[in-house]
Amino acid sequence: MSRSVKFRRPSPTGHYDHQRSDSGFSDSESRTSNADNDYDALGYEDAGIFSIRQALDSARKEAKQYRALYDESKANVESLRKEVNKYRTLYDESKADLESLRKEAESAKAHARALENELENKDNTIDTLTRTNKDLVEENKEHDEAIRLLQESLKEATDFVTQSTATVADADVTVRELTAVIQNMKSRKGSGGSSPSESSATAAESADEKKVRRSASKRRKDSAEKADREKEKEKERGRDRGPKEKERDRERRKEKERAAAQVAQEETERLRKRFNARDDEIDAKSNGTSKSLRARHDSTYVESLGPSLPRPSAQGAAPSPSRQYAQTAYAKTQTYPSYPAPSVRSGHPTVFVPGEYPSYNTAEDEDATYPHSRSTRHAR
């Protein structure tokens, strides 16, 4: 038996709760009573409670908005605090940089003052050295003048010594001549007179005998000393000469060396030609025997191909084509078959390992006489 809908008076809340049905199921179908028969719309049964709830909801919304504003302001304050900390750090860094720059400026000023003091000391030293240089130049002039006077005195003394030596030499010659004349006169008195030519020859011989004769060792020593003096003069001349003159001397020396090398090469070529011609003459005189032997040796000698290979032997004379050789009794080809080398036997028997499913026992593996494949396995 289904429940019918009855019309009642409106409820105090203004809703038509009396018109609600039984939620679609009748008592005959569900065999249970309607669970919504006592349903009331919560929050709408009283106007005062509804207004209070509306005020509470609005208050909650405002509180949520204020909380969001608070969170936003808090985040802004936090970001501002971070900015302040960053600027404070930058301020501290700039302050430290300024302090370091101030210290560097002070050290630069001190270094500049030290350089100024050093420059003043250098200027004073330069002035002192300039004055000393002037004094030394004056002393050098005085020494040059003294050297010039000494050179003049030395030249005069050298001239005087030269003149004195010449005078002494003339006196020695005069004494020798007088001695020779006296001896000639004595010899004339003793021999009863002689020809003037013989007397002059005797005087010359006596004069030669009275000359001081130097030994060979003395002459060698004098020549060595003279060579040393020449070398010293060459060295002094080389020091006095400029780089251009040294370069010219070097070029002259190179030219002399090249000329000597060319002369030596020409002499070597001349001797080589001479001895080659002599060898040819000897070969011709010996009837050409040694030459033919040497030529045969040169033609049969074969150079080895390397230190590890044996030296090949010279090929003998080829046999005459007119000579007949007997046929060999053995065949030139192999009479036995060639067998392959046996393979190493494995330690286990051969095992058949089938492949994967698509390639195992498929139609391609079957005999061509069968039109269809004879599969022994079922499809999975």
Tab-separated table of C-alpha atoms in Angstrom:
chain	number	residue	atom	x	y	z
A	1	MET	CA	0.000	0.000	0.000
A	2	SER	CA	1.563	3.208	-1.102
A	3	ARG	CA	1.579	6.313	1.000
A	4	SER	CA	-0.387	9.207	-0.419
A	5	VAL	CA	0.728	12.820	-0.452
A	6	LYS	CA	-1.327	15.021	1.827
A	7	PHE	CA	-1.561	18.798	1.737
A	8	ARG	CA	-1.032	20.462	5.064
A	9	ARG	CA	-0.644	23.962	6.206
A	10	PRO	CA	2.701	25.597	5.532
A	11	SER	CA	5.391	25.073	8.098
A	12	PRO	CA	6.597	27.958	10.290
A	13	THR	CA	9.812	28.146	8.257
A	14	GLY	CA	7.948	28.762	5.022
A	15	HIS	CA	8.919	25.497	3.350
A	16	TYR	CA	6.623	22.894	1.999
A	17	ASP	CA	7.877	19.934	3.951
A	18	HIS	CA	4.422	18.402	3.818
A	19	GLN	CA	4.720	18.030	0.026
A	20	ARG	CA	7.893	15.849	0.182
A	21	SER	CA	7.525	12.380	-1.269
A	22	ASP	CA	9.001	9.140	-0.083
A	23	SER	CA	12.254	9.554	-2.145
A	24	GLY	CA	10.976	7.418	-5.011
A	25	PHE	CA	10.400	4.114	-3.278
A	26	SER	CA	7.001	2.967	-2.098
A	27	ASP	CA	6.303	0.791	0.881
A	28	SER	CA	5.132	-1.997	-1.369
A	29	GLU	CA	8.480	-2.015	-3.211
A	30	SER	CA	10.934	-1.461	-0.402
A	31	ARG	CA	8.845	-2.846	2.449
A	32	THR	CA	10.454	-0.248	4.683
A	33	SER	CA	9.273	2.997	6.092
A	34	ASN	CA	10.389	6.316	4.529
A	35	ALA	CA	13.549	7.505	6.271
A	36	ASP	CA	12.959	11.145	5.200
A	37	ASN	CA	9.563	11.550	6.801
A	38	ASP	CA	11.016	13.629	9.610
A	39	TYR	CA	13.448	15.727	7.406
A	40	ASP	CA	13.862	19.394	8.336
A	41	ALA	CA	16.064	21.867	6.438
A	42	LEU	CA	18.877	22.594	8.878
A	43	GLY	CA	19.653	26.271	9.360
A	44	TYR	CA	16.278	27.328	7.965
A	45	GLU	CA	13.993	26.382	10.775
A	46	ASP	CA	14.600	29.677	12.646
A	47	ALA	CA	15.199	33.195	11.284
A	48	GLY	CA	17.367	34.208	14.265
A	49	ILE	CA	19.660	31.258	13.915
A	50	PHE	CA	19.841	31.902	10.146
A	51	SER	CA	20.887	35.514	10.668
A	52	ILE	CA	23.428	34.488	13.290
A	53	ARG	CA	24.864	31.925	10.911
A	54	GLN	CA	25.018	34.484	8.119
A	55	ALA	CA	26.837	36.895	10.420
A	56	LEU	CA	29.196	34.104	11.486
A	57	ASP	CA	29.925	33.205	7.854
A	58	SER	CA	30.582	36.836	6.946
A	59	ALA	CA	32.794	37.173	10.006
A	60	ARG	CA	34.699	34.071	8.958
A	61	LYS	CA	35.132	35.453	5.442
A	62	GLU	CA	36.398	38.761	6.813
A	63	ALA	CA	38.718	36.924	9.195
A	64	LYS	CA	40.036	34.905	6.264
A	65	GLN	CA	40.560	38.103	4.267
A	66	TYR	CA	42.296	39.764	7.201
A	67	ARG	CA	44.437	36.664	7.703
A	68	ALA	CA	45.404	36.769	4.011
A	69	LEU	CA	46.220	40.461	4.351
A	70	TYR	CA	48.238	39.669	7.470
A	71	ASP	CA	50.145	36.934	5.683
A	72	GLU	CA	50.769	39.231	2.726
A	73	SER	CA	51.950	42.049	4.968
A	74	LYS	CA	54.094	39.590	6.889
A	75	ALA	CA	55.665	38.397	3.611
A	76	ASN	CA	56.216	42.026	2.603
A	77	VAL	CA	57.813	42.753	5.957
A	78	GLU	CA	60.035	39.704	5.558
A	79	SER	CA	61.091	40.775	2.056
A	80	LEU	CA	61.731	44.298	3.340
A	81	ARG	CA	63.797	42.847	6.166
A	82	LYS	CA	65.807	40.846	3.618
A	83	GLU	CA	66.314	43.973	1.513
A	84	VAL	CA	67.422	45.862	4.601
A	85	ASN	CA	69.861	43.099	5.486
A	86	LYS	CA	71.181	43.079	1.916
A	87	TYR	CA	71.660	46.842	1.919
A	88	ARG	CA	73.278	46.631	5.332
A	89	THR	CA	75.688	44.012	3.969
A	90	LEU	CA	76.423	46.211	0.963
A	91	TYR	CA	76.981	49.133	3.299
A	92	ASP	CA	79.411	47.108	5.395
A	93	GLU	CA	81.245	45.928	2.267
A	94	SER	CA	81.452	49.464	0.877
A	95	LYS	CA	82.670	50.663	4.250
A	96	ALA	CA	85.383	47.988	4.289
A	97	ASP	CA	86.322	48.842	0.676
A	98	LEU	CA	86.508	52.511	1.585
A	99	GLU	CA	88.750	51.687	4.517
A	100	SER	CA	91.028	49.559	2.334
A	101	LEU	CA	91.134	52.323	-0.296
A	102	ARG	CA	92.041	54.830	2.406
A	103	LYS	CA	94.864	52.553	3.562
A	104	GLU	CA	96.077	52.050	-0.009
A	105	ALA	CA	96.019	55.819	-0.555
A	106	GLU	CA	98.097	56.345	2.579
A	107	SER	CA	100.587	53.667	1.520
A	108	ALA	CA	100.753	55.207	-1.987
A	109	LYS	CA	101.449	58.614	-0.439
A	110	ALA	CA	104.195	57.109	1.707
A	111	HIS	CA	105.669	55.348	-1.351
A	112	ALA	CA	105.540	58.598	-3.325
A	113	ARG	CA	107.334	60.426	-0.498
A	114	ALA	CA	109.982	57.677	-0.429
A	115	LEU	CA	110.424	57.947	-4.208
A	116	GLU	CA	110.777	61.728	-3.925
A	117	ASN	CA	113.445	61.312	-1.266
A	118	GLU	CA	115.241	58.716	-3.404
A	119	LEU	CA	115.031	61.050	-6.413
A	120	GLU	CA	116.558	63.848	-4.365
A	121	ASN	CA	119.362	61.526	-3.271
A	122	LYS	CA	119.933	60.480	-6.899
A	123	ASP	CA	120.054	64.142	-7.954
A	124	ASN	CA	122.612	64.842	-5.256
A	125	THR	CA	124.631	61.815	-6.371
A	126	ILE	CA	124.454	62.975	-10.004
A	127	ASP	CA	125.698	66.427	-9.011
A	128	THR	CA	128.555	64.886	-7.042
A	129	LEU	CA	129.473	62.592	-9.941
A	130	THR	CA	129.329	65.515	-12.372
A	131	ARG	CA	131.764	67.510	-10.253
A	132	THR	CA	134.015	64.461	-9.884
A	133	ASN	CA	133.896	63.933	-13.658
A	134	LYS	CA	134.957	67.518	-14.265
A	135	ASP	CA	137.874	67.109	-11.866
A	136	LEU	CA	138.875	63.846	-13.537
A	137	VAL	CA	138.684	65.465	-16.983
A	138	GLU	CA	141.034	68.204	-15.802
A	139	GLU	CA	143.402	65.620	-14.325
A	140	ASN	CA	143.218	63.642	-17.573
A	141	LYS	CA	144.195	66.704	-19.553
A	142	GLU	CA	147.144	67.273	-17.242
A	143	HIS	CA	148.179	63.627	-17.581
A	144	ASP	CA	147.884	63.836	-21.383
A	145	GLU	CA	150.125	66.883	-21.375
A	146	ALA	CA	152.635	65.090	-19.146
A	147	ILE	CA	152.529	62.038	-21.423
A	148	ARG	CA	153.128	64.230	-24.455
A	149	LEU	CA	156.138	65.838	-22.792
A	150	LEU	CA	157.461	62.425	-21.776
A	151	GLN	CA	157.013	61.140	-25.326
A	152	GLU	CA	158.952	64.118	-26.670
A	153	SER	CA	161.707	63.509	-24.113
A	154	LEU	CA	161.743	59.808	-25.026
A	155	LYS	CA	161.971	60.666	-28.709
A	156	GLU	CA	164.876	63.008	-28.067
A	157	ALA	CA	166.593	60.349	-25.956
A	158	THR	CA	165.976	57.740	-28.655
A	159	ASP	CA	167.433	60.034	-31.313
A	160	PHE	CA	170.427	60.684	-29.102
A	161	VAL	CA	170.953	56.974	-28.480
A	162	THR	CA	170.617	56.279	-32.211
A	163	GLN	CA	173.156	58.960	-33.040
A	164	SER	CA	175.476	57.687	-30.335
A	165	THR	CA	175.160	54.130	-31.643
A	166	ALA	CA	175.867	55.314	-35.167
A	167	THR	CA	178.897	57.262	-33.934
A	168	VAL	CA	180.170	54.243	-32.025
A	169	ALA	CA	179.613	52.048	-35.078
A	170	ASP	CA	181.517	54.538	-37.255
A	171	ALA	CA	184.288	54.582	-34.677
A	172	ASP	CA	184.393	50.778	-34.669
A	173	VAL	CA	184.559	50.745	-38.459
A	174	THR	CA	187.325	53.346	-38.398
A	175	VAL	CA	189.264	51.356	-35.818
A	176	ARG	CA	188.849	48.185	-37.890
A	177	GLU	CA	190.000	49.977	-41.035
A	178	LEU	CA	193.024	51.429	-39.261
A	179	THR	CA	193.865	48.017	-37.824
A	180	ALA	CA	193.549	46.461	-41.257
A	181	VAL	CA	195.764	49.152	-42.794
A	182	ILE	CA	198.396	48.636	-40.110
A	183	GLN	CA	198.332	44.880	-40.636
A	184	ASN	CA	198.620	45.386	-44.387
A	185	MET	CA	201.578	47.640	-43.899
A	186	LYS	CA	203.225	45.102	-41.625
A	187	SER	CA	202.570	42.321	-44.106
A	188	ARG	CA	203.994	44.462	-46.929
A	189	LYS	CA	207.100	45.070	-44.921
A	190	GLY	CA	207.404	41.390	-44.159
A	191	SER	CA	206.653	40.124	-47.685
A	192	GLY	CA	208.421	42.845	-49.525
A	193	GLY	CA	205.295	44.308	-51.076
A	194	SER	CA	202.152	42.837	-52.550
A	195	SER	CA	199.398	43.796	-54.914
A	196	PRO	CA	196.716	46.231	-53.683
A	197	SER	CA	193.925	43.783	-54.594
A	198	GLU	CA	195.372	41.103	-52.328
A	199	SER	CA	195.802	43.596	-49.503
A	200	SER	CA	192.153	44.756	-49.808
A	201	ALA	CA	190.911	41.114	-49.845
A	202	THR	CA	192.974	40.358	-46.748
A	203	ALA	CA	191.551	43.428	-45.023
A	204	ALA	CA	187.988	42.363	-45.902
A	205	GLU	CA	188.621	38.832	-44.599
A	206	SER	CA	190.049	40.134	-41.359
A	207	ALA	CA	187.089	42.489	-40.977
A	208	ASP	CA	184.686	39.576	-41.568
A	209	GLU	CA	186.542	37.444	-39.047
A	210	LYS	CA	186.255	40.150	-36.443
A	211	LYS	CA	182.495	40.368	-36.857
A	212	VAL	CA	180.492	38.853	-34.043
A	213	ARG	CA	179.047	35.511	-35.180
A	214	ARG	CA	175.772	34.343	-33.569
A	215	SER	CA	174.994	30.692	-32.914
A	216	ALA	CA	172.059	28.822	-34.533
A	217	SER	CA	170.152	28.579	-31.221
A	218	LYS	CA	170.520	32.334	-30.761
A	219	ARG	CA	169.197	32.947	-34.258
A	220	ARG	CA	166.247	30.565	-33.628
A	221	LYS	CA	165.455	32.338	-30.377
A	222	ASP	CA	165.565	35.714	-32.104
A	223	SER	CA	163.211	34.487	-34.859
A	224	ALA	CA	160.763	33.076	-32.239
A	225	GLU	CA	160.836	36.356	-30.319
A	226	LYS	CA	160.271	38.240	-33.554
A	227	ALA	CA	157.267	36.018	-34.410
A	228	ASP	CA	155.827	36.578	-30.916
A	229	ARG	CA	156.282	40.311	-31.322
A	230	GLU	CA	154.522	40.160	-34.695
A	231	LYS	CA	151.616	38.223	-33.141
A	232	GLU	CA	151.301	40.775	-30.332
A	233	LYS	CA	151.281	43.577	-32.887
A	234	GLU	CA	148.590	41.759	-34.899
A	235	LYS	CA	146.459	41.357	-31.751
A	236	GLU	CA	146.809	45.056	-30.882
A	237	ARG	CA	146.006	45.955	-34.466
A	238	GLY	CA	142.916	43.697	-34.308
A	239	ARG	CA	141.756	45.395	-31.107
A	240	ASP	CA	142.195	48.815	-32.684
A	241	ARG	CA	140.398	47.835	-35.880
A	242	GLY	CA	136.630	48.169	-36.263
A	243	PRO	CA	134.054	45.492	-37.099
A	244	LYS	CA	134.217	46.225	-40.845
A	245	GLU	CA	137.966	45.601	-40.979
A	246	LYS	CA	137.537	42.407	-38.944
A	247	GLU	CA	134.867	41.257	-41.392
A	248	ARG	CA	137.226	41.994	-44.305
A	249	ASP	CA	140.001	39.972	-42.645
A	250	ARG	CA	137.562	37.113	-42.083
A	251	GLU	CA	136.535	37.197	-45.764
A	252	ARG	CA	140.200	37.219	-46.818
A	253	ARG	CA	140.887	34.212	-44.589
A	254	LYS	CA	137.904	32.353	-46.065
A	255	GLU	CA	139.086	33.147	-49.608
A	256	LYS	CA	142.542	31.761	-48.769
A	257	GLU	CA	140.998	28.594	-47.322
A	258	ARG	CA	138.792	28.132	-50.398
A	259	ALA	CA	141.769	28.636	-52.708
A	260	ALA	CA	143.821	26.095	-50.712
A	261	ALA	CA	140.925	23.585	-50.812
A	262	GLN	CA	140.578	24.055	-54.583
A	263	VAL	CA	144.318	23.531	-55.095
A	264	ALA	CA	144.188	20.368	-52.955
A	265	GLN	CA	141.200	19.066	-54.940
A	266	GLU	CA	142.946	19.740	-58.256
A	267	GLU	CA	146.056	17.946	-56.995
A	268	THR	CA	143.932	14.979	-55.876
A	269	GLU	CA	142.224	14.771	-59.273
A	270	ARG	CA	145.576	14.961	-61.038
A	271	LEU	CA	146.999	12.128	-58.934
A	272	ARG	CA	143.853	10.032	-59.422
A	273	LYS	CA	144.051	10.406	-63.200
A	274	ARG	CA	147.747	9.584	-63.112
A	275	PHE	CA	147.271	6.377	-61.116
A	276	ASN	CA	144.243	5.321	-63.202
A	277	ALA	CA	146.318	5.688	-66.344
A	278	ARG	CA	149.098	3.706	-64.643
A	279	ASP	CA	146.653	0.873	-63.800
A	280	ASP	CA	145.486	0.788	-67.402
A	281	GLU	CA	149.088	0.559	-68.595
A	282	ILE	CA	149.808	-2.296	-66.161
A	283	ASP	CA	146.718	-4.178	-67.367
A	284	ALA	CA	147.738	-3.711	-70.957
A	285	LYS	CA	151.281	-4.961	-70.217
A	286	SER	CA	150.026	-8.059	-68.341
A	287	ASN	CA	148.034	-9.206	-71.423
A	288	GLY	CA	144.700	-8.341	-69.851
A	289	THR	CA	144.653	-11.389	-67.528
A	290	SER	CA	144.199	-9.584	-64.233
A	291	LYS	CA	141.696	-7.198	-65.778
A	292	SER	CA	139.566	-10.057	-67.137
A	293	LEU	CA	139.736	-11.867	-63.783
A	294	ARG	CA	138.710	-8.723	-61.966
A	295	ALA	CA	135.866	-8.134	-64.429
A	296	ARG	CA	134.699	-11.758	-64.032
A	297	HIS	CA	134.789	-11.389	-60.251
A	298	ASP	CA	132.789	-8.157	-60.475
A	299	SER	CA	130.200	-9.820	-62.738
A	300	THR	CA	129.715	-12.932	-60.542
A	301	TYR	CA	129.608	-11.184	-57.179
A	302	VAL	CA	126.113	-10.781	-55.715
A	303	GLU	CA	125.495	-8.566	-52.729
A	304	SER	CA	123.478	-10.084	-49.861
A	305	LEU	CA	119.967	-8.777	-49.174
A	306	GLY	CA	120.548	-8.127	-45.479
A	307	PRO	CA	122.433	-9.202	-42.357
A	308	SER	CA	119.869	-11.962	-41.551
A	309	LEU	CA	119.713	-13.551	-45.000
A	310	PRO	CA	122.346	-15.908	-46.487
A	311	ARG	CA	124.547	-14.620	-49.267
A	312	PRO	CA	123.185	-15.909	-52.611
A	313	SER	CA	125.527	-17.968	-54.682
A	314	ALA	CA	126.551	-16.953	-58.161
A	315	GLN	CA	124.661	-18.623	-60.992
A	316	GLY	CA	126.739	-21.017	-63.060
A	317	ALA	CA	126.930	-21.166	-66.785
A	318	ALA	CA	123.716	-22.158	-68.555
A	319	PRO	CA	123.770	-25.621	-70.210
A	320	SER	CA	124.117	-25.885	-73.925
A	321	PRO	CA	120.771	-26.185	-75.764
A	322	SER	CA	122.168	-28.836	-78.073
A	323	ARG	CA	122.710	-31.329	-75.249
A	324	GLN	CA	119.913	-33.841	-74.766
A	325	TYR	CA	118.818	-34.790	-71.268
A	326	ALA	CA	117.233	-38.140	-70.370
A	327	GLN	CA	113.612	-38.098	-69.248
A	328	THR	CA	113.154	-38.506	-65.521
A	329	ALA	CA	111.655	-41.786	-64.301
A	330	TYR	CA	109.390	-40.234	-61.675
A	331	ALA	CA	106.236	-38.215	-62.335
A	332	LYS	CA	106.405	-34.482	-61.846
A	333	THR	CA	102.906	-34.289	-60.331
A	334	GLN	CA	101.859	-35.597	-56.922
A	335	THR	CA	100.731	-39.219	-56.899
A	336	TYR	CA	99.173	-39.133	-53.423
A	337	PRO	CA	95.951	-37.274	-52.523
A	338	SER	CA	95.962	-34.338	-50.178
A	339	TYR	CA	93.887	-34.916	-47.054
A	340	PRO	CA	92.667	-32.082	-44.864
A	341	ALA	CA	94.177	-31.777	-41.438
A	342	PRO	CA	92.077	-33.552	-38.782
A	343	SER	CA	90.130	-31.236	-36.521
A	344	VAL	CA	90.395	-31.423	-32.758
A	345	ARG	CA	87.580	-33.552	-31.264
A	346	SER	CA	85.440	-31.821	-28.690
A	347	GLY	CA	85.006	-33.172	-25.162
A	348	HIS	CA	81.201	-33.564	-25.401
A	349	PRO	CA	78.775	-34.856	-28.082
A	350	THR	CA	76.993	-32.494	-30.432
A	351	VAL	CA	73.737	-31.221	-28.926
A	352	PHE	CA	70.932	-29.838	-31.081
A	353	VAL	CA	69.744	-26.499	-29.709
A	354	PRO	CA	66.485	-25.338	-31.347
A	355	GLY	CA	65.967	-21.712	-32.210
A	356	GLU	CA	63.179	-19.396	-31.169
A	357	TYR	CA	59.484	-20.227	-31.792
A	358	PRO	CA	58.911	-18.307	-35.068
A	359	SER	CA	61.942	-19.904	-36.725
A	360	TYR	CA	61.510	-23.385	-35.249
A	361	ASN	CA	59.724	-26.038	-37.308
A	362	THR	CA	57.961	-23.558	-39.574
A	363	ALA	CA	56.676	-23.995	-43.127
A	364	GLU	CA	60.076	-23.088	-44.609
A	365	ASP	CA	61.645	-26.038	-42.804
A	366	GLU	CA	59.087	-28.544	-44.145
A	367	ASP	CA	59.425	-30.658	-47.216
A	368	ALA	CA	58.271	-29.025	-50.434
A	369	THR	CA	56.059	-32.010	-51.238
A	370	TYR	CA	53.635	-31.097	-48.491
A	371	PRO	CA	51.384	-28.140	-49.383
A	372	HIS	CA	50.768	-27.249	-45.765
A	373	SER	CA	53.018	-27.078	-42.768
A	374	ARG	CA	52.960	-29.961	-40.362
A	375	SER	CA	53.445	-28.142	-37.107
A	376	THR	CA	54.180	-30.306	-34.094
A	377	ARG	CA	53.629	-27.477	-31.618
A	378	HIS	CA	50.409	-25.753	-30.701
A	379	ALA	CA	50.021	-22.003	-30.906
A	380	ARG	CA	50.311	-20.349	-27.574
